[in-house]
């Protein structure tokens, strides 16, 4: 919200690319740092390390984040808060428990059903309340709806499944130790960073529609290609594939996060930002849950005692297919979608005037 309030549309791509870095870096650096700490210190230090990081974060917020406030805060929508909180809590708890097989399937099902019921009730309330906690009018904006709710969520689910599958592939499927696995993840992390320097010119040259579609297909292809990896695969090939996957992941997330707010009105920014964050959190856990379900389903079909390499291959292929289908959905965007933000000038179709009404 702070960034959206202060960044002009012409600088939105750069601003969103910058604030997307932590979301891209953390899932890759975390396991790599955690594997080092677990191997050479103790697993307990994975929790203690949050203390100095948290203190540093608080100090930086105090120093740099402006004390910006809404002029008219309005009355708290207590009913909407309770309904939406219960929905998200039950949904996220159910997905988390399912992904890690923490509790029985019956309890997981009840959690997910309860979350869905409260979510429907919250939606019904938000559409009728005078001052709702969340303004759902953002979903009437096509670019926000497709990048946040439909194709965007499906694409995020596919991409977010990979940081869960890749470390397990190397450790469970290949038998690598934690440090070797972390080294491979470093290539993934490097790809995330390397793409940042060319994100803005790429969007300016091709536009959001083409980038989200073509880059999404490339990202999905790189996910599916992980099914071809084996313990005997050359390290160079493995590093190159993960580096490329990191490149496409970074581009796709930046493009999704940017176009989502390209056409959002100032009055909608606060709720739109909250809705976007909510769906990103759900898609993160949903990606893990789907990946875990695919592994377990494949194991059951093989009647195997434990998850093995064939199960990972099926999971990567199916997740890649999900991403590819989501990528094709972006073709529904008009060629000039988000052009005010990307500053892309679409080429006129053959036989049509270059002027637009």
PDB file of N, CA, C and O in Angstrom, residues 34 70 82 122 173 182 224 238 299 311:
ATOM      1  N   UNK A  34      19.085 -22.580   5.970  1.00  0.00           N
ATOM      2  CA  UNK A  34      18.642 -23.568   6.958  1.00  0.00           C
ATOM      3  C   UNK A  34      19.418 -24.861   6.874  1.00  0.00           C
ATOM      4  O   UNK A  34      19.727 -25.485   7.898  1.00  0.00           O
ATOM      5  N   UNK A  70      -4.626   6.870   6.861  1.00  0.00           N
ATOM      6  CA  UNK A  70      -5.806   7.262   6.115  1.00  0.00           C
ATOM      7  C   UNK A  70      -6.461   8.455   6.819  1.00  0.00           C
ATOM      8  O   UNK A  70      -6.569   8.487   8.043  1.00  0.00           O
ATOM      9  N   UNK A  82     -14.327 -10.953  11.461  1.00  0.00           N
ATOM     10  CA  UNK A  82     -14.468 -12.275  12.068  1.00  0.00           C
ATOM     11  C   UNK A  82     -14.658 -13.351  10.994  1.00  0.00           C
ATOM     12  O   UNK A  82     -13.997 -14.399  11.009  1.00  0.00           O
ATOM     13  N   UNK A 122     -18.332 -14.425   4.222  1.00  0.00           N
ATOM     14  CA  UNK A 122     -17.615 -13.144   4.235  1.00  0.00           C
ATOM     15  C   UNK A 122     -17.838 -12.395   2.922  1.00  0.00           C
ATOM     16  O   UNK A 122     -18.056 -11.172   2.919  1.00  0.00           O
ATOM     17  N   UNK A 173      14.713 -37.970  -3.569  1.00  0.00           N
ATOM     18  CA  UNK A 173      14.816 -38.684  -4.837  1.00  0.00           C
ATOM     19  C   UNK A 173      16.233 -39.058  -5.220  1.00  0.00           C
ATOM     20  O   UNK A 173      16.484 -40.157  -5.729  1.00  0.00           O
ATOM     21  N   UNK A 182      21.303 -27.251  -1.086  1.00  0.00           N
ATOM     22  CA  UNK A 182      21.347 -25.796  -0.975  1.00  0.00           C
ATOM     23  C   UNK A 182      22.164 -25.153  -2.082  1.00  0.00           C
ATOM     24  O   UNK A 182      21.845 -24.056  -2.551  1.00  0.00           O
ATOM     25  N   UNK A 224       8.337 -28.557 -15.728  1.00  0.00           N
ATOM     26  CA  UNK A 224       8.162 -29.918 -16.233  1.00  0.00           C
ATOM     27  C   UNK A 224       9.502 -30.569 -16.571  1.00  0.00           C
ATOM     28  O   UNK A 224       9.674 -31.784 -16.411  1.00  0.00           O
ATOM     29  N   UNK A 238      22.016 -29.344 -14.530  1.00  0.00           N
ATOM     30  CA  UNK A 238      21.139 -29.082 -13.391  1.00  0.00           C
ATOM     31  C   UNK A 238      21.154 -27.625 -12.975  1.00  0.00           C
ATOM     32  O   UNK A 238      20.087 -27.018 -12.752  1.00  0.00           O
ATOM     33  N   UNK A 299       2.615 -42.368  -5.376  1.00  0.00           N
ATOM     34  CA  UNK A 299       3.124 -43.445  -4.529  1.00  0.00           C
ATOM     35  C   UNK A 299       2.072 -44.534  -4.328  1.00  0.00           C
ATOM     36  O   UNK A 299       2.370 -45.740  -4.382  1.00  0.00           O
ATOM     37  N   UNK A 311       7.655 -40.666  -8.581  1.00  0.00           N
ATOM     38  CA  UNK A 311       6.602 -39.808  -8.037  1.00  0.00           C
ATOM     39  C   UNK A 311       6.934 -38.333  -8.259  1.00  0.00           C
ATOM     40  O   UNK A 311       6.051 -37.526  -8.574  1.00  0.00           O
TER      41      UNK A 311
END
